[in-house]
Amino acid sequence: MRNLRLKLKFVGTKFHGWQIQENAKSVQGEIQKAVDRIFGDNSPVYGCSRTDAGVHANEYYCNFHTNKTIPCGKTVDAVNANIDDDISVISCDEVDADFHSRYDCKSKEYIYLIRNSSVRDPFLNGRVWLYKYKLDEELMNKAAINFIGKYDFASFCSTGSSVVDTVRTVTDAKVERDGDILKFTVSADGFLYNMVRIMTGTLVNVSENKIDPDDIKKIILSKDRSLAGITAPPQGLYLNRVLYEK
């Protein structure tokens, strides 16, 4: 039995996230249908992360098992021919039999893009958060640095999450500007439900002088979601990198 890993990228605008849903189009649903059609093994496709509706991925991994001997190169072409144009399989490789895209992941990097302008760019519709008021990227970056470390990030998790352990280790967090685009980059060993979007909203609230940048640590230690900022909309969020040990 072979274990094949696919590397994907996708625009999430028309999808209700990664996970298969009964009455909604999902990225996993597209990949699963293609794999079933090509390989016929009825083997489940396992993803590296549960992305929300409207969220994108510059890099995403999934894996499935098969008895078929179709080469990896032909697998890429075959799956691409059977999925939505907003998803692309970049590569395929054969991994250890017990490899799991989600559980073997060591760290992830997300980016969040804000178009800081009063004028929309039609080419970026659905791919950035359009925010018309002037943002102070230096103040936001000063605040973002305070996310780095091993903490209980319950304050940055949406209510209703079933996760019990809310401790995560953030290894990098920064805000940069390139013209009208602000980019928030954050890396960690794992993320909670809406964690990056709440972090982003909190940084925007810092720029609005609603939250002091030095209060980020206090908000984290409080474990109180109501003290953190707004939840940024999904369209600016991208899963950017997924790292494995091998």
XYZ file of N, CA and C in Angstrom:
738
model
N 0.847 -1.202 0.000
C 0.000 0.000 0.000
C 0.878 1.246 0.000
N 0.688 2.098 -0.977
C 1.460 3.335 -1.085
C 0.753 4.465 -0.326
N 1.552 5.381 0.190
C 1.020 6.573 0.844
C 1.503 7.779 0.049
N 0.592 8.448 -0.638
C 0.964 9.567 -1.499
C 0.605 10.891 -0.850
N 1.541 11.827 -0.912
C 1.323 13.167 -0.375
C 1.253 14.162 -1.529
N 0.204 14.978 -1.528
C 0.037 16.006 -2.535
C 0.321 17.369 -1.920
N 1.045 18.198 -2.654
C 1.251 19.593 -2.272
C 0.325 20.445 -3.133
N -0.500 21.259 -2.471
C -1.507 22.053 -3.170
C -1.316 23.538 -2.920
N -1.981 24.345 -3.737
C -2.268 25.726 -3.402
C -3.678 26.006 -3.908
N -4.379 26.898 -3.225
C -5.753 27.175 -3.660
C -6.213 28.569 -3.230
N -7.130 29.089 -4.028
C -7.860 30.306 -3.683
C -9.159 29.856 -3.029
N -9.371 30.273 -1.791
C -10.492 29.713 -1.027
C -11.809 30.441 -1.150
N -11.874 31.455 -2.009
C -13.060 32.325 -2.074
C -14.365 31.561 -2.278
N -14.379 30.593 -3.176
C -15.629 29.892 -3.497
C -15.841 28.617 -2.665
N -14.905 28.332 -1.765
C -15.001 27.099 -0.977
C -15.369 27.387 0.477
N -16.068 26.427 1.081
C -16.410 26.523 2.496
C -15.337 25.829 3.327
N -14.100 26.237 3.083
C -12.983 25.679 3.829
C -12.469 24.376 3.239
N -11.551 23.749 3.961
C -10.955 22.484 3.521
C -11.924 21.322 3.701
N -12.513 21.215 4.876
C -13.221 19.992 5.270
C -14.512 19.758 4.490
N -14.742 18.488 4.146
C -15.956 18.087 3.428
C -17.194 18.448 4.242
N -18.186 19.064 3.560
C -19.466 19.384 4.169
C -20.572 18.872 3.256
N -21.695 18.539 3.851
C -22.775 17.897 3.095
C -23.301 18.750 1.948
N -23.598 20.003 2.221
C -24.256 20.840 1.217
C -23.436 22.054 0.824
N -22.118 21.927 0.862
C -21.258 23.057 0.514
C -19.999 22.545 -0.192
N -19.472 23.364 -1.082
C -18.275 22.992 -1.834
C -17.042 23.203 -0.974
N -16.190 22.187 -0.895
C -14.977 22.277 -0.087
C -13.766 21.813 -0.899
N -12.590 22.211 -0.451
C -11.357 21.808 -1.129
C -11.154 20.299 -0.976
N -11.357 19.783 0.222
C -11.214 18.349 0.450
C -12.174 17.563 -0.428
N -13.392 18.078 -0.571
C -14.374 17.398 -1.406
C -13.919 17.279 -2.845
N -13.300 18.351 -3.371
C -12.795 18.331 -4.741
C -11.670 17.306 -4.900
N -10.729 17.312 -3.953
C -9.597 16.376 -4.025
C -10.081 14.941 -3.847
N -10.998 14.737 -2.900
C -11.491 13.382 -2.637
C -12.180 12.797 -3.862
N -13.023 13.583 -4.515
C -13.726 13.101 -5.713
C -12.727 12.737 -6.817
N -11.701 13.569 -6.977
C -10.703 13.310 -8.010
C -9.908 12.042 -7.713
N -9.492 11.880 -6.476
C -8.715 10.700 -6.075
C -9.549 9.434 -6.226
N -10.814 9.487 -5.828
C -11.693 8.319 -5.965
C -11.868 7.949 -7.439
N -12.006 8.964 -8.272
C -12.214 8.728 -9.701
C -10.971 8.116 -10.346
N -9.798 8.585 -9.948
C -8.550 8.156 -10.577
C -8.059 6.820 -10.031
N -8.116 6.659 -8.702
C -7.519 5.481 -8.072
C -8.551 4.409 -7.712
N -9.768 4.809 -7.396
C -10.819 3.838 -7.099
C -10.620 3.042 -5.837
N -9.805 3.540 -4.896
C -9.545 2.807 -3.651
C -10.491 3.190 -2.522
N -11.258 4.285 -2.714
C -12.117 4.818 -1.662
C -11.340 5.094 -0.383
N -10.120 5.580 -0.553
C -9.253 5.898 0.580
C -9.445 7.353 0.973
N -9.657 7.643 2.268
C -9.865 9.035 2.677
C -8.628 9.906 2.448
N -8.873 11.159 2.104
C -7.795 12.134 1.927
C -7.665 12.932 3.217
N -6.462 12.935 3.797
C -6.212 13.624 5.058
C -5.487 14.940 4.798
N -6.007 16.049 5.356
C -5.403 17.354 5.151
C -4.560 17.800 6.331
N -3.680 18.773 6.081
C -2.770 19.244 7.132
C -3.416 20.276 8.047
N -4.552 20.848 7.637
C -5.168 21.904 8.432
C -6.629 22.073 8.035
N -7.453 22.523 8.986
C -8.859 22.814 8.698
C -9.006 24.306 8.417
N -8.846 24.710 7.192
C -8.992 26.123 6.862
C -10.477 26.498 6.829
N -10.773 27.745 7.199
C -12.150 28.232 7.214
C -12.610 28.619 5.817
N -13.914 28.854 5.689
C -14.480 29.328 4.434
C -13.824 30.641 4.024
N -13.419 30.725 2.761
C -12.827 31.953 2.238
C -11.348 32.108 2.468
N -10.737 31.189 3.212
C -9.303 31.257 3.506
C -8.518 30.571 2.386
N -7.334 31.100 2.079
C -6.529 30.617 0.965
C -5.301 29.834 1.460
N -4.595 29.211 0.525
C -3.361 28.504 0.866
C -2.331 28.667 -0.242
N -1.164 29.165 0.129
C -0.020 29.174 -0.788
C 0.702 27.831 -0.755
N 0.505 27.119 0.355
C 1.095 25.779 0.492
C 0.200 24.968 1.416
N -0.215 23.806 0.931
C -1.094 22.930 1.700
C -0.744 21.495 1.336
N -0.782 20.588 2.322
C -0.462 19.187 2.068
C -1.621 18.279 2.467
N -1.817 17.237 1.694
C -2.772 16.197 2.047
C -2.189 14.855 1.601
N -2.708 13.773 2.169
C -2.192 12.451 1.783
C -3.318 11.421 1.743
N -3.077 10.350 1.005
C -4.046 9.251 0.892
C -3.282 7.970 0.546
N -3.910 6.833 0.795
C -3.286 5.536 0.522
C -3.906 4.905 -0.731
N -3.091 4.169 -1.452
C -3.572 3.505 -2.663
C -2.754 2.259 -2.971
N -3.403 1.300 -3.637
C -2.707 0.110 -4.133
C -2.267 0.274 -5.585
N -2.705 1.347 -6.215
C -2.408 1.563 -7.628
C -0.962 2.028 -7.816
N -0.417 1.775 -8.999
C 0.995 2.077 -9.271
C 1.178 3.300 -10.167
N 0.179 4.143 -10.250
C 0.290 5.351 -11.080
C 1.453 6.201 -10.578
N 2.395 6.576 -11.438
C 3.555 7.376 -11.005
C 3.131 8.732 -10.448
N 3.982 9.320 -9.609
C 3.660 10.600 -8.970
C 3.451 11.708 -10.003
N 4.276 11.744 -11.028
C 4.153 12.776 -12.051
C 2.806 12.727 -12.749
N 2.361 11.523 -13.085
C 1.066 11.362 -13.748
C -0.084 11.628 -12.774
N 0.156 11.378 -11.484
C -0.861 11.663 -10.476
C -1.160 13.160 -10.427
N -0.105 13.974 -10.479
C -0.279 15.430 -10.482
C -1.168 15.857 -11.646
N -0.844 15.372 -12.842
C -1.616 15.741 -14.037
C -3.055 15.253 -13.950
N -3.238 14.038 -13.468
C -4.572 13.437 -13.413
C -5.474 14.161 -12.413
N -4.935 14.456 -11.226
C -5.751 15.142 -10.228
C -6.087 16.555 -10.699
N -5.103 17.258 -11.272
C -5.354 18.617 -11.767
C -6.434 18.651 -12.849
N -6.519 17.592 -13.616
C -7.520 17.535 -14.691
C -8.924 17.285 -14.161
N -9.036 16.933 -12.875
C -10.330 16.563 -12.323
C -10.784 17.437 -11.154
N -10.136 18.599 -10.959
C -10.508 19.475 -9.845
C -10.805 20.886 -10.342
N -11.384 21.671 -9.474
C -11.718 23.068 -9.775
C -10.452 23.851 -10.113
N -10.588 24.839 -11.013
C -9.441 25.638 -11.453
C -8.839 26.493 -10.341
N -9.556 26.690 -9.249
C -9.026 27.490 -8.147
C -8.157 26.662 -7.197
N -7.955 25.393 -7.550
C -7.050 24.515 -6.794
C -5.995 23.993 -7.765
N -4.766 23.897 -7.305
C -3.710 23.328 -8.142
C -2.848 22.375 -7.326
N -2.613 21.184 -7.873
C -1.662 20.249 -7.275
C -0.288 20.600 -7.831
N 0.637 20.933 -6.957
C 1.982 21.371 -7.356
C 2.922 20.193 -7.497
N 2.791 19.220 -6.584
C 3.694 18.062 -6.620
C 3.063 16.887 -5.892
N 3.657 15.722 -6.091
C 3.226 14.494 -5.417
C 4.473 13.707 -5.059
N 4.513 13.181 -3.844
C 5.636 12.303 -3.488
C 5.121 11.148 -2.637
N 5.883 10.069 -2.636
C 5.527 8.887 -1.851
C 6.214 8.986 -0.499
N 5.431 8.851 0.585
C 5.948 9.031 1.935
C 5.790 7.728 2.726
N 6.321 7.728 3.964
C 6.223 6.546 4.816
C 4.765 6.153 5.025
N 4.546 4.864 5.222
C 3.186 4.329 5.335
C 2.389 4.979 6.463
N 3.066 5.368 7.557
C 2.359 5.928 8.708
C 2.340 7.455 8.714
N 2.809 8.078 7.636
C 2.800 9.539 7.574
C 1.369 10.068 7.541
N 1.117 11.143 8.306
C -0.195 11.795 8.317
C 0.030 13.299 8.158
N -0.626 13.903 7.179
C -0.396 15.313 6.861
C -0.625 16.244 8.041
N -1.606 15.922 8.855
C -1.914 16.793 9.992
C -1.062 16.493 11.212
N -1.011 15.237 11.608
C -0.364 14.892 12.874
C 1.163 14.919 12.813
N 1.740 14.821 11.623
C 3.195 14.880 11.486
C 3.705 16.289 11.192
N 2.797 17.246 11.126
C 3.185 18.632 10.879
C 3.870 19.203 12.127
N 5.024 19.829 11.950
C 5.781 20.382 13.077
C 5.501 21.857 13.307
N 5.257 22.600 12.250
C 4.927 24.013 12.398
C 4.265 24.533 11.131
N 3.582 25.668 11.289
C 2.899 26.310 10.157
C 3.178 27.805 10.189
N 3.137 28.380 9.015
C 3.256 29.829 8.903
C 2.040 30.366 8.164
N 1.388 31.356 8.753
C 0.276 32.042 8.115
C 0.681 33.471 7.792
N 0.105 34.007 6.735
C 0.203 35.434 6.492
C -1.212 35.996 6.380
N -1.352 37.245 6.790
C -2.631 37.942 6.634
C -2.356 39.235 5.885
N -3.095 39.479 4.795
C -2.877 40.646 3.948
C -4.007 41.660 4.114
N -3.603 42.897 4.360
C -4.541 44.009 4.463
C -4.198 45.020 3.371
N -5.166 45.378 2.560
C -4.975 46.473 1.612
C -5.414 47.751 2.318
N -4.433 48.591 2.677
C -4.700 49.801 3.442
C -4.954 50.968 2.487
N -6.179 51.004 1.973
C -6.545 51.994 0.969
C -8.055 52.192 0.978
N -8.484 53.374 0.566
C -9.919 53.627 0.455
C -10.464 53.169 -0.894
N -9.560 52.744 -1.774
C -9.942 52.325 -3.123
C -9.670 50.833 -3.287
N -10.663 50.094 -3.714
C -10.475 48.660 -3.886
C -9.691 48.365 -5.168
N -8.984 47.257 -5.145
C -8.294 46.742 -6.324
C -9.089 45.523 -6.786
N -9.727 45.577 -7.959
C -10.573 44.455 -8.392
C -9.819 43.136 -8.514
N -8.499 43.212 -8.739
C -7.712 41.985 -8.854
C -7.443 41.344 -7.493
N -7.713 42.100 -6.421
C -7.486 41.575 -5.074
C -8.791 41.326 -4.318
N -9.926 41.524 -4.976
C -11.208 41.269 -4.320
C -11.275 39.831 -3.814
N -11.625 39.686 -2.546
C -11.711 38.356 -1.949
C -10.378 37.789 -1.524
N -9.309 38.567 -1.681
C -7.969 38.043 -1.353
C -7.211 38.918 -0.356
N -7.813 40.035 0.049
C -7.247 40.914 1.074
C -8.401 41.500 1.885
N -8.066 42.034 3.041
C -9.018 42.827 3.824
C -8.822 44.278 3.423
N -9.824 44.886 2.812
C -9.743 46.286 2.417
C -10.072 47.148 3.630
N -9.064 47.906 4.095
C -9.212 48.724 5.303
C -8.807 50.148 4.954
N -9.762 51.078 5.010
C -9.539 52.412 4.447
C -8.819 53.397 5.364
N -8.812 53.133 6.673
C -8.169 54.085 7.589
C -6.667 53.791 7.704
N -5.884 54.839 7.847
C -4.427 54.695 7.903
C -3.994 53.791 9.057
N -3.179 52.806 8.736
C -2.658 51.885 9.741
C -1.188 52.182 10.020
N -0.818 52.082 11.276
C 0.558 52.329 11.723
C 1.273 50.985 11.837
N 2.000 50.608 10.794
C 2.639 49.284 10.778
C 3.734 49.147 11.833
N 4.389 50.259 12.182
C 5.442 50.189 13.205
C 4.847 49.898 14.576
N 3.728 50.523 14.875
C 3.055 50.258 16.148
C 2.507 48.837 16.178
N 1.964 48.394 15.059
C 1.435 47.038 14.966
C 2.544 46.004 15.116
N 3.700 46.276 14.529
C 4.829 45.349 14.639
C 5.344 45.288 16.076
N 5.358 46.437 16.746
C 5.770 46.473 18.152
C 4.863 45.585 18.997
N 3.576 45.602 18.674
C 2.616 44.765 19.401
C 2.770 43.297 19.032
N 2.992 43.016 17.726
C 3.067 41.634 17.242
C 4.189 40.844 17.897
N 5.288 41.499 18.187
C 6.434 40.831 18.800
C 6.047 40.180 20.126
N 5.055 40.759 20.798
C 4.622 40.235 22.093
C 3.881 38.904 21.994
N 3.527 38.493 20.781
C 2.900 37.178 20.599
C 3.924 36.046 20.705
N 5.198 36.353 20.501
C 6.233 35.311 20.436
C 6.460 34.683 21.813
N 6.437 33.361 21.845
C 6.667 32.637 23.084
C 5.666 31.501 23.251
N 5.827 30.741 24.300
C 4.918 29.635 24.612
C 3.907 30.105 25.650
N 2.642 30.172 25.257
C 1.587 30.692 26.127
C 0.292 29.917 25.916
N -0.612 30.113 26.859
C -1.992 29.683 26.677
C -2.690 30.801 25.905
N -3.055 30.518 24.644
C -3.634 31.536 23.771
C -5.168 31.485 23.753
N -5.781 31.111 24.878
C -7.250 31.043 24.949
C -7.899 32.386 24.607
N -7.217 33.491 24.887
C -7.755 34.815 24.569
C -7.874 35.036 23.065
N -7.159 34.235 22.301
C -7.140 34.389 20.848
C -7.762 33.185 20.143
N -8.757 32.610 20.792
C -9.497 31.479 20.227
C -10.985 31.802 20.272
N -11.674 31.613 19.152
C -13.101 31.901 19.112
C -13.875 30.980 20.038
N -14.910 31.509 20.649
C -15.749 30.694 21.517
C -16.433 29.606 20.704
N -16.655 28.487 21.328
C -17.281 27.369 20.640
C -16.289 26.326 20.186
N -15.009 26.609 20.313
C -13.992 25.630 19.931
C -13.985 24.475 20.926
N -13.802 23.256 20.412
C -13.799 22.071 21.277
C -12.392 21.709 21.757
N -11.395 22.495 21.362
C -10.011 22.216 21.747
C -9.838 22.403 23.256
N -9.214 21.430 23.904
C -8.993 21.485 25.345
C -7.667 22.166 25.672
N -6.608 21.780 24.975
C -5.280 22.347 25.208
C -5.088 23.570 24.311
N -5.056 24.749 24.895
C -4.921 25.991 24.129
C -3.517 26.589 24.218
N -2.562 25.795 24.667
C -1.164 26.251 24.734
C -0.505 26.057 23.370
N 0.116 27.111 22.874
C 0.819 27.060 21.597
C 2.131 27.836 21.722
N 3.100 27.490 20.863
C 4.374 28.189 20.847
C 4.506 28.971 19.557
N 4.499 30.282 19.668
C 4.672 31.170 18.509
C 6.155 31.495 18.381
N 6.719 31.212 17.220
C 8.161 31.394 17.015
C 8.513 32.669 16.264
N 7.527 33.255 15.572
C 7.792 34.488 14.846
C 6.477 35.229 14.625
N 6.526 36.551 14.702
C 5.348 37.380 14.448
C 5.826 38.773 14.074
N 5.409 39.251 12.915
C 5.869 40.570 12.467
C 4.872 41.175 11.488
N 4.911 42.497 11.393
C 4.071 43.246 10.455
C 4.976 44.069 9.547
N 4.736 43.978 8.249
C 5.527 44.708 7.261
C 4.586 45.411 6.292
N 5.057 46.514 5.703
C 4.270 47.233 4.701
C 5.015 47.257 3.370
N 4.263 47.045 2.286
C 4.775 47.207 0.931
C 3.737 48.017 0.163
N 3.939 49.332 0.126
C 2.943 50.204 -0.496
C 1.650 50.199 0.294
N 0.559 49.845 -0.358
C -0.744 49.805 0.306
C -1.017 48.472 1.001
N -0.108 47.515 0.881
C -0.329 46.179 1.457
C 0.436 46.020 2.761
N -0.306 45.696 3.821
C 0.299 45.321 5.100
C 0.251 43.805 5.212
N 1.366 43.218 5.619
C 1.434 41.756 5.761
C 1.807 41.400 7.193
N 0.921 40.645 7.827
C 1.194 40.090 9.149
C 1.603 38.639 8.962
N 2.804 38.290 9.402
C 3.328 36.929 9.289
C 3.469 36.342 10.685
N 2.961 35.125 10.886
C 3.069 34.486 12.192
C 3.326 32.991 12.011
N 4.277 32.466 12.766
C 4.637 31.042 12.724
C 4.466 30.440 14.115
N 4.003 29.185 14.152
C 3.796 28.516 15.436
C 3.744 27.017 15.233
N 3.808 26.274 16.349
C 3.707 24.813 16.273
C 2.270 24.372 16.062
N 1.343 25.295 16.142
C -0.065 25.004 15.899
C -0.887 26.254 16.150
N -2.129 26.258 15.648
C -2.992 27.426 15.786
C -4.376 27.012 16.248
N -4.995 27.897 17.020
C -6.353 27.664 17.506
C -7.369 28.199 16.508
N -8.639 27.909 16.755
C -9.714 28.335 15.863
C -9.762 29.867 15.786
N -9.548 30.399 14.586
C -9.554 31.845 14.314
C -8.415 32.608 15.010
N -7.402 31.904 15.453
C -6.316 32.537 16.208
C -5.626 33.653 15.422
N -5.266 33.394 14.171
C -4.558 34.402 13.383
C -5.474 35.580 13.072
N -6.731 35.312 12.797
C -7.674 36.388 12.485
C -7.926 37.280 13.713
N -7.942 36.685 14.902
C -8.116 37.483 16.121
C -6.838 38.268 16.407
N -5.683 37.650 16.188
C -4.417 38.379 16.325
C -4.396 39.593 15.402
N -4.807 39.381 14.151
C -4.812 40.471 13.168
C -5.754 41.582 13.593
N -6.960 41.222 14.003
C -7.921 42.215 14.457
C -7.420 42.992 15.661
N -6.714 42.298 16.545
C -6.141 42.948 17.728
C -5.072 43.957 17.314
N -4.243 43.602 16.332
C -3.206 44.519 15.854
C -3.821 45.751 15.197
N -4.912 45.556 14.471
C -5.618 46.698 13.881
C -6.172 47.587 14.993
N -6.707 46.973 16.052
C -7.199 47.757 17.183
C -6.072 48.506 17.893
N -4.876 47.951 17.860
C -3.703 48.656 18.402
C -3.449 49.915 17.587
N -3.485 49.790 16.266
C -3.272 50.947 15.397
C -4.360 51.998 15.592
N -5.553 51.566 15.955
C -6.671 52.489 16.203
C -6.608 53.106 17.605
N -5.551 52.748 18.360
C -5.358 53.230 19.738
C -6.448 52.748 20.693
N -7.059 51.612 20.354
C -8.044 50.997 21.238
C -7.384 50.016 22.202
N -6.209 49.526 21.809
C -5.423 48.607 22.640
C -3.988 49.094 22.627
N -3.347 49.116 23.780
C -1.936 49.511 23.861
C -1.063 48.323 23.449
N -0.022 48.552 22.652
C 0.833 47.434 22.223
C 1.447 46.650 23.384
N 1.694 47.327 24.494
C 2.286 46.650 25.652
C 1.266 45.829 26.433
N -0.017 45.929 26.061
C -1.060 45.160 26.754
C -1.273 43.772 26.148
N -0.582 43.474 25.058
C -0.764 42.163 24.412
C -0.479 41.020 25.386
N 0.627 41.130 26.122
C 0.970 40.059 27.070
C -0.111 39.927 28.146
N -0.635 41.058 28.613
C -1.688 41.019 29.636
C -2.937 40.319 29.095
N -3.251 40.592 27.823
C -4.414 39.953 27.201
C -4.202 38.448 27.103
N -2.992 38.040 26.708
C -2.674 36.613 26.614
C -2.832 35.945 27.978
N -2.223 36.553 29.005
C -2.230 35.954 30.339
C -3.627 35.931 30.961
N -4.509 36.818 30.503
C -5.871 36.859 31.049
C -6.705 35.651 30.633
N -6.378 35.050 29.469
C -7.151 33.942 28.893
C -8.619 34.337 28.682
N -8.836 35.623 28.418
C -10.187 36.173 28.278
C -10.365 36.703 26.859
N -11.170 36.000 26.051
C -11.371 36.390 24.657
C -11.911 37.815 24.534
N -12.717 38.269 25.473
C -13.340 39.586 25.368
C -12.335 40.732 25.433
N -11.129 40.463 25.928
C -10.115 41.515 26.031
C -9.302 41.678 24.748
N -9.325 40.656 23.901
C -8.607 40.741 22.622
C -9.453 41.518 21.619
N -8.881 41.759 20.435
C -9.550 42.586 19.440
C -10.577 41.845 18.615
N -11.000 42.504 17.555
C -12.000 41.935 16.650
C -11.422 40.740 15.890
N -12.284 39.965 15.293
C -11.861 38.874 14.413
C -11.824 39.405 12.978
N -10.649 39.446 12.390
C -10.511 39.948 11.020
C -11.259 39.025 10.064
N -11.746 39.549 8.941
C -12.475 38.716 7.969
C -11.561 37.656 7.346
N -12.133 36.583 6.820
C -11.319 35.451 6.359
C -10.525 35.703 5.082
N -10.973 36.616 4.225
C -10.394 36.704 2.881
C -8.933 37.134 2.825
N -8.402 37.712 3.907
C -7.000 38.118 3.892
C -6.040 37.057 4.400
N -6.573 35.911 4.828
C -5.753 34.889 5.483
C -5.266 33.824 4.511
N -3.963 33.501 4.620
C -3.328 32.481 3.775
C -2.492 31.544 4.642
N -2.701 30.248 4.482
C -1.742 29.282 5.009
C -0.553 29.345 4.066
N 0.601 29.746 4.587
C 1.729 30.085 3.709
C 2.786 29.011 3.615
N 3.093 28.375 4.754
C 4.095 27.301 4.753
C 3.725 26.242 5.779
N 4.019 24.985 5.443
C 3.783 23.854 6.331
C 5.084 23.084 6.439
N 5.571 22.894 7.640
C 6.893 22.276 7.814
C 6.776 20.900 8.472
N 7.522 19.947 7.920
C 7.609 18.593 8.455
C 9.055 18.300 8.818
N 9.253 17.305 9.672
C 10.599 16.970 10.120
C 11.455 16.488 8.957
N 10.863 15.662 8.083
C 11.581 15.117 6.942
C 11.256 15.930 5.717
